[in-house]
Backbone as numpy.savetxt, mean C-alpha at the origin, in Angstrom:
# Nx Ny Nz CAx CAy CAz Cx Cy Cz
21.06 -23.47 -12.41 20.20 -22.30 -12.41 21.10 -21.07 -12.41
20.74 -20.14 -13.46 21.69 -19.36 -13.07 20.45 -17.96 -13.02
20.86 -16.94 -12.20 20.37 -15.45 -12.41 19.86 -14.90 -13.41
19.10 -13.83 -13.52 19.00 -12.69 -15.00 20.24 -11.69 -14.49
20.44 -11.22 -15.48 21.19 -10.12 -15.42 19.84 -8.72 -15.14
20.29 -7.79 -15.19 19.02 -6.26 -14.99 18.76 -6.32 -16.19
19.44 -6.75 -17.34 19.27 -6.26 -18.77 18.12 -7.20 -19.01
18.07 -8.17 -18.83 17.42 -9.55 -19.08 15.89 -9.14 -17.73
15.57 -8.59 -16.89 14.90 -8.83 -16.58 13.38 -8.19 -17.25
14.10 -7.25 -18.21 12.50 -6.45 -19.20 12.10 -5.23 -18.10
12.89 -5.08 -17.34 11.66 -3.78 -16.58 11.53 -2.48 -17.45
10.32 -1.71 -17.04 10.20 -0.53 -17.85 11.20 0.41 -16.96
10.99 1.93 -17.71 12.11 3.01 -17.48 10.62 3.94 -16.58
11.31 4.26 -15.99 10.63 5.01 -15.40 9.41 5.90 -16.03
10.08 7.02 -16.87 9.02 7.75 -18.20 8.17 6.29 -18.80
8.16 5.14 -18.44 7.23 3.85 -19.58 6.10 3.36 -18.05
6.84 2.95 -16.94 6.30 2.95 -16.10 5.08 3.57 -15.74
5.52 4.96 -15.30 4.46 6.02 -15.04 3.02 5.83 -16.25
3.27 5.82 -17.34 2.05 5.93 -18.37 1.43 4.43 -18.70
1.97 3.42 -17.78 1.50 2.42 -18.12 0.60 1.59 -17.24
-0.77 0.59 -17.17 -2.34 0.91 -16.98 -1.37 0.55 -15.47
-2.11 0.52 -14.18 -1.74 0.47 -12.87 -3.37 -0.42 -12.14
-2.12 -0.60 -11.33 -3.80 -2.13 -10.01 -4.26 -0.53 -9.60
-5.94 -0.49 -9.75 -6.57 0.68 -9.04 -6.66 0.43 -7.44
-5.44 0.47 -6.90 -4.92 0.18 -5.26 -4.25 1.88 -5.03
-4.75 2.52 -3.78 -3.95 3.26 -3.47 -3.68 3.66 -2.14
-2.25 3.13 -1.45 -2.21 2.86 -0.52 -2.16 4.03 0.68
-2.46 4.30 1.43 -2.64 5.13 2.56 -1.56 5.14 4.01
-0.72 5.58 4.10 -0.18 5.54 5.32 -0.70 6.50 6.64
-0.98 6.01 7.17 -1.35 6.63 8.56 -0.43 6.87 9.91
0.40 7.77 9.65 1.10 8.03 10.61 2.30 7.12 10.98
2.70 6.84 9.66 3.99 5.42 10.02 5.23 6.31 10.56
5.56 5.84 11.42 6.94 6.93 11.84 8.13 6.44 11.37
8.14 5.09 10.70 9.87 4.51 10.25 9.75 4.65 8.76
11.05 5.76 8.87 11.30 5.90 7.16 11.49 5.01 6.73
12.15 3.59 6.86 12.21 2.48 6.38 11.43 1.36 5.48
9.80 1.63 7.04 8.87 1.38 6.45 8.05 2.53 5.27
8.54 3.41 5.47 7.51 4.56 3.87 8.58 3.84 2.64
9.82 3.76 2.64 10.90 3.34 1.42 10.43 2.18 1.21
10.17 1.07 1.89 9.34 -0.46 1.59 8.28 -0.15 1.22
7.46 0.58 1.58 5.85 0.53 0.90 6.28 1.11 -0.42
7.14 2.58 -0.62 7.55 2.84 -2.24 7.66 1.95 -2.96
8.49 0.67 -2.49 9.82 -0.20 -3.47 8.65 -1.15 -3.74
7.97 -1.79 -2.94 6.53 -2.83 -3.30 5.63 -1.94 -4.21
5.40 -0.79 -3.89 4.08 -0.20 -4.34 4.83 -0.28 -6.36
6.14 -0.19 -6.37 6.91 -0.11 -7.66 6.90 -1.36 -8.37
7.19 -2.67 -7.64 6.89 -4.05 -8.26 5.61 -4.31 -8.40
4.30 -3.70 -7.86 3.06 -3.96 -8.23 2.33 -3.25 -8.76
3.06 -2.25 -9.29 2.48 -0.94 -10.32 1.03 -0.53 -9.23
1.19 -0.19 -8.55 -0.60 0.44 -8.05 0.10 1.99 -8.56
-1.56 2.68 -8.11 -1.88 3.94 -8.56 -0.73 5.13 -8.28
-0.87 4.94 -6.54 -0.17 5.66 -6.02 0.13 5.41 -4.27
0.50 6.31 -3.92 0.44 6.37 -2.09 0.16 7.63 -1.42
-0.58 8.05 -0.39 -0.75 9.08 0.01 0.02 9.13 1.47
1.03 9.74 1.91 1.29 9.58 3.02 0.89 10.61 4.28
0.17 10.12 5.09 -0.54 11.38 5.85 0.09 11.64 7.79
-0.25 12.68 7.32 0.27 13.05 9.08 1.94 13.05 9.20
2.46 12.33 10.45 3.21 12.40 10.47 4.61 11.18 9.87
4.03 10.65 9.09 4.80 9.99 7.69 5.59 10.70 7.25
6.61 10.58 7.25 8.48 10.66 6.74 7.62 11.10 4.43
8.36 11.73 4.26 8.46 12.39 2.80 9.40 12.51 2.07
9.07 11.74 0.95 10.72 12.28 0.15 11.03 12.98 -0.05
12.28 14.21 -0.19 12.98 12.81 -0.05 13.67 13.12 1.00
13.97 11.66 1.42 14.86 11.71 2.63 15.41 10.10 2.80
16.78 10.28 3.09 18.21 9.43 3.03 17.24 8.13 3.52
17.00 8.04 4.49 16.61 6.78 4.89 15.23 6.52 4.26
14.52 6.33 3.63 13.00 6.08 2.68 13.38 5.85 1.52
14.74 6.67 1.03 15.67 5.99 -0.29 16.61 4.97 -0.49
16.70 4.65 1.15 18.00 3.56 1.76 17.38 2.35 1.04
15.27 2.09 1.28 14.74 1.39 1.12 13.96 1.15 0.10
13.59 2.50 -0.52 12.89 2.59 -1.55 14.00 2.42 -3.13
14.83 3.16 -3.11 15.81 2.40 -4.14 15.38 3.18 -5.37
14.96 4.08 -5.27 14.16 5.03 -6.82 13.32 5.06 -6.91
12.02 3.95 -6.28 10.87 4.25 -6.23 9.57 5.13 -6.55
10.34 6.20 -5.29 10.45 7.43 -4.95 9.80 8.48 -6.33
10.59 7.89 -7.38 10.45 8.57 -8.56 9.67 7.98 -9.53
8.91 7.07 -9.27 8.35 6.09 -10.54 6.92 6.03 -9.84
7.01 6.06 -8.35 5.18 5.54 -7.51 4.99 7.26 -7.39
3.88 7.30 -7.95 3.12 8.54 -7.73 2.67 9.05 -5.77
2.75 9.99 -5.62 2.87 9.85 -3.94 2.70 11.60 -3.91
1.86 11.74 -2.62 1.36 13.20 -1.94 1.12 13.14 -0.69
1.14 13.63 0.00 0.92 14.18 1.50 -0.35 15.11 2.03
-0.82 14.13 2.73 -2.15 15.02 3.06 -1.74 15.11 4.98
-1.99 15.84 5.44 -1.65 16.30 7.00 -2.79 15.16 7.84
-3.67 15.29 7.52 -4.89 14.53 7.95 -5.46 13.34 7.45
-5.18 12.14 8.43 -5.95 10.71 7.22 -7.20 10.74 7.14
-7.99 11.17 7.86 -9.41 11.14 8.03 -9.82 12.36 6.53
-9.05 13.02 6.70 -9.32 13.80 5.42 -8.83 13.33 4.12
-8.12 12.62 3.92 -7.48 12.01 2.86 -8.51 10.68 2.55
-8.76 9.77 3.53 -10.18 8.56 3.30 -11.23 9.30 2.84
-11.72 10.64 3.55 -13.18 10.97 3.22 -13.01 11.43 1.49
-11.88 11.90 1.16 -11.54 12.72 0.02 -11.67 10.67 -1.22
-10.80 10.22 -0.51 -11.11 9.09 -1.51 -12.28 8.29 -1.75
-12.59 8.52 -0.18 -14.39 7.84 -0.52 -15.21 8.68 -1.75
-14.76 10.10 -1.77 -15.78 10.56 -2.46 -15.24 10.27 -4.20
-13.71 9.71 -4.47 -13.76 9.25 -6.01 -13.54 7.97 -5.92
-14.93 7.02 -5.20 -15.24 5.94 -5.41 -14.37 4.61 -5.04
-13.31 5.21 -3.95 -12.60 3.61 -3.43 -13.11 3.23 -2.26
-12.98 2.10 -2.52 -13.56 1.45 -1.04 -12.51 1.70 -0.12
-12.51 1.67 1.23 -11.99 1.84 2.08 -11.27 1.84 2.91
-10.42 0.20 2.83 -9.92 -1.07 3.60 -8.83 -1.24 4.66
-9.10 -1.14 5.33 -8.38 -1.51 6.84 -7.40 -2.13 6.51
-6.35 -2.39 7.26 -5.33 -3.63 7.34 -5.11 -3.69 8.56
-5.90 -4.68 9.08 -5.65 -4.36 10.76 -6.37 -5.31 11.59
-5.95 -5.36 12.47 -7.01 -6.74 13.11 -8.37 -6.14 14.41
-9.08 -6.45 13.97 -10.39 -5.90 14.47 -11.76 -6.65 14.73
-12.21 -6.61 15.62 -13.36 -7.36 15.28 -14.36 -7.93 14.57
-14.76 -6.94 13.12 -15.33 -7.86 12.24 -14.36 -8.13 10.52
-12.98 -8.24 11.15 -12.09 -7.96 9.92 -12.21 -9.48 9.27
-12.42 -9.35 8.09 -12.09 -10.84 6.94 -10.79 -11.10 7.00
-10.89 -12.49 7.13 -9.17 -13.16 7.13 -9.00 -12.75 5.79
-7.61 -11.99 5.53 -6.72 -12.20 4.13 -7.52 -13.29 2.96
-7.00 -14.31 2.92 -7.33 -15.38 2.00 -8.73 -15.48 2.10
-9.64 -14.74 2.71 -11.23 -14.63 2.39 -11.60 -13.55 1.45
-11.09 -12.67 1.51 -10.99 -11.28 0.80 -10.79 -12.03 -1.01
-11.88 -11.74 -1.53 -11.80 -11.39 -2.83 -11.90 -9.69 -3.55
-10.89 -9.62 -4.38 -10.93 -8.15 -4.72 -12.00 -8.23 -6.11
-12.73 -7.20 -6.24 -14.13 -7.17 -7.11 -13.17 -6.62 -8.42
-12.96 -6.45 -9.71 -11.99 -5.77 -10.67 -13.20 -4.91 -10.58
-14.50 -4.51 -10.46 -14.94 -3.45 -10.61 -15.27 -2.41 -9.73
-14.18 -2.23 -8.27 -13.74 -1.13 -7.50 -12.20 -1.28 -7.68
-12.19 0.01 -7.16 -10.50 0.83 -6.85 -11.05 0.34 -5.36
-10.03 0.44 -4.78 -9.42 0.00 -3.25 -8.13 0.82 -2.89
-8.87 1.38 -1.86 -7.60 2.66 -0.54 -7.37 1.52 0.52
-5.90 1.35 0.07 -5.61 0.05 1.51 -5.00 0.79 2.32
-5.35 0.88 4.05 -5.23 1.88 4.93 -4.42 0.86 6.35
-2.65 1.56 6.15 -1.95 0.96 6.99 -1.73 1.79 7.93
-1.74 1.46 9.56 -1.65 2.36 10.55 -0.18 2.52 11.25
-0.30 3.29 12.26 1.55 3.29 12.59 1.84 1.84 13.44
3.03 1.66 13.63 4.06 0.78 14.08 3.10 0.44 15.31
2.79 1.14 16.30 2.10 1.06 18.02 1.40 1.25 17.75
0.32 1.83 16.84 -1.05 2.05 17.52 -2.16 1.32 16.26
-1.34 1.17 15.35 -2.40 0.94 14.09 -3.48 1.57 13.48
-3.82 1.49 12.71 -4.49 2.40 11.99 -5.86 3.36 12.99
-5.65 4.82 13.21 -6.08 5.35 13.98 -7.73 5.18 14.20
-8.30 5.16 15.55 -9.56 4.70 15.40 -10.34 6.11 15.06
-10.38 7.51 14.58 -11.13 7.94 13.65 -11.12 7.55 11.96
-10.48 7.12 11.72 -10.25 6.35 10.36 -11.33 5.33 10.72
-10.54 4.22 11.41 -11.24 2.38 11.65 -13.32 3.22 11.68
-13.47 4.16 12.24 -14.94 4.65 12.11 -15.85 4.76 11.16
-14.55 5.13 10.00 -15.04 5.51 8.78 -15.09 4.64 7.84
-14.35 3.19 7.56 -14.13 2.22 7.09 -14.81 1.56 6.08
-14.89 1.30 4.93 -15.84 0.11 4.65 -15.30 -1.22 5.03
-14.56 -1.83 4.64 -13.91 -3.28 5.30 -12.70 -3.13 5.47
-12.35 -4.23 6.56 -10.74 -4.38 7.12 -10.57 -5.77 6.78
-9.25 -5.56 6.69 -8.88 -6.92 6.12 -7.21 -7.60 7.65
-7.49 -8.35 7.64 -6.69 -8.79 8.65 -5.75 -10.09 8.15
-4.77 -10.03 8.56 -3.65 -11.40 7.81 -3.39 -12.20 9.04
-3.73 -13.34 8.66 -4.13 -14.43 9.76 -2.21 -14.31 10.43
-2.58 -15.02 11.71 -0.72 -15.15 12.14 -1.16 -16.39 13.21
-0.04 -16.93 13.37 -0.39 -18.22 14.45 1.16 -18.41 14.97
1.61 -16.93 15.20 2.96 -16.71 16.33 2.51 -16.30 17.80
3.77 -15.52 18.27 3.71 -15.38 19.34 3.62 -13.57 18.99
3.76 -13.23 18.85 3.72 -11.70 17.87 2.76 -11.09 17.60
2.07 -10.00 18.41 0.95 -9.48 18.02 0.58 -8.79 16.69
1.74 -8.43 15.53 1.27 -7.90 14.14 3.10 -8.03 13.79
2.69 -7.35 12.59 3.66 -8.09 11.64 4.27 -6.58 11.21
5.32 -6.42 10.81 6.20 -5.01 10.42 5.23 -4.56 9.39
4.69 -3.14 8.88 4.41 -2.47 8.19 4.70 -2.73 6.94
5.91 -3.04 6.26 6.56 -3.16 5.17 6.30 -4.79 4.79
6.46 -5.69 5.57 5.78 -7.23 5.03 4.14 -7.20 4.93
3.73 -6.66 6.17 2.35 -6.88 5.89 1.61 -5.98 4.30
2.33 -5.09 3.86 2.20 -4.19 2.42 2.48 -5.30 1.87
3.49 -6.23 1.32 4.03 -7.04 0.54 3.43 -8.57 0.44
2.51 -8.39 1.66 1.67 -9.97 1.85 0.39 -9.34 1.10
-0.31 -8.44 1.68 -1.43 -7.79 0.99 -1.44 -7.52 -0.25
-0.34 -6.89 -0.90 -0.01 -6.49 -2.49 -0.07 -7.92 -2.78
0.78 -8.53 -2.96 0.66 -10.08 -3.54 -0.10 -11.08 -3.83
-1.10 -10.89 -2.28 -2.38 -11.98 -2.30 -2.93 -11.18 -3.35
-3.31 -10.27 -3.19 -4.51 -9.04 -4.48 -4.09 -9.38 -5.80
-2.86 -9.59 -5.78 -2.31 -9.58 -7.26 -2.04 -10.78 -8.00
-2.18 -11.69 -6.56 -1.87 -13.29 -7.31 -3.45 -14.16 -7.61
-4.82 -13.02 -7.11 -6.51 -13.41 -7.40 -6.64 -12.81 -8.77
-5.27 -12.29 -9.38 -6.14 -12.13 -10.78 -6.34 -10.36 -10.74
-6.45 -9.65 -9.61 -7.06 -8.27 -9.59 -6.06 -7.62 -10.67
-6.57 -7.37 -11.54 -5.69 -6.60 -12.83 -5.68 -5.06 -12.65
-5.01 -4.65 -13.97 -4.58 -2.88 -13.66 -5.61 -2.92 -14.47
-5.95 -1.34 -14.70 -7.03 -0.58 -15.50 -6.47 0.24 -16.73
-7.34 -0.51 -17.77 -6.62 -0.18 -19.17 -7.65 0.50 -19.73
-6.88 1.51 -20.28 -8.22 2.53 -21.23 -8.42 2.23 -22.61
């Protein structure tokens, strides 16, 4: 077995990237405080072409050394804005038609692998900070949460895997990008 080389692997250029159809996913950070984790949600949000990311509150912004440590160029290819307020940023997306979705464990949350994605909604997947998780004026406003089963000793899972378990399952049901 041997490797691809970068040349061999076909990726697009950034300018091909950007104009090309995207998963109608757009992910939401809520107050993540590790630049690490905003550069991992970039670098995934880049292998799964979604829309974009909104990072709100007090979420780290590019650019900055450590979010590029992780993100790797990202940065420049995932579409991304800053809203001060998540509750204002959900209500703003509810109103151009995405559903809502938690990532978080909650009382009436669907296990992961129950979750079918519909191809005929966009989906705001809404990750909360490191300690507190996704803030409960958000969790108020919600249409569904989605929760990723665990059977450790570990009450939740790093920010940046649980993006990369969620992106994947969505993407390995078939949920396609939107082509005009």
């Amino acid at each position: 077995m041997q490797k691809l080389a970068m040349d061999e692997l076909g990726r697009p250029s950034v300018e091909a990237f950007r104009i090309q159809p995207k998963l109608p996913i757009t992910l939401v950070l809520d107050n993540v405080r590790s630049m690490h984790n905003v550069g991992s949600a970039f670098r995934t949000s880049d292998a799964f072409a979604i829309e974009r990311i909104i990072l709100c509150g007090i979420t780290g912004i590019p650019p900055h050394r450590e979010i590029e440590k992780t993100a790797l160029g990202a940065t420049r290819s995932v579409v991304w804005h800053h809203v001060s307020d998540t509750l204002q940023a959900v209500q703003q997306l509810r109103q151009d038609g995405y559903r809502l979705t938690a990532i978080e464990q909650a009382k009436e949350s669907i296990p992961l692998q129950q979750f079918r994605p519909l191809q005929t909604e966009k989906y705001a997947l809404i990750f909360g900070n490191e300690v507190h998780g996704v803030s409960d004026e958000v969790m108020e406003f919600i249409d569904m949460c989605i929760e990723i089963p665990q059977s450790g000793t570990k009450h939740s899972l790093n920010i940046a895997v649980s993006i990369g378990i969620v992106l994947w399952d969505i993407y390995a049901k078939g949920y396609l990008p939107v082509t005009d």
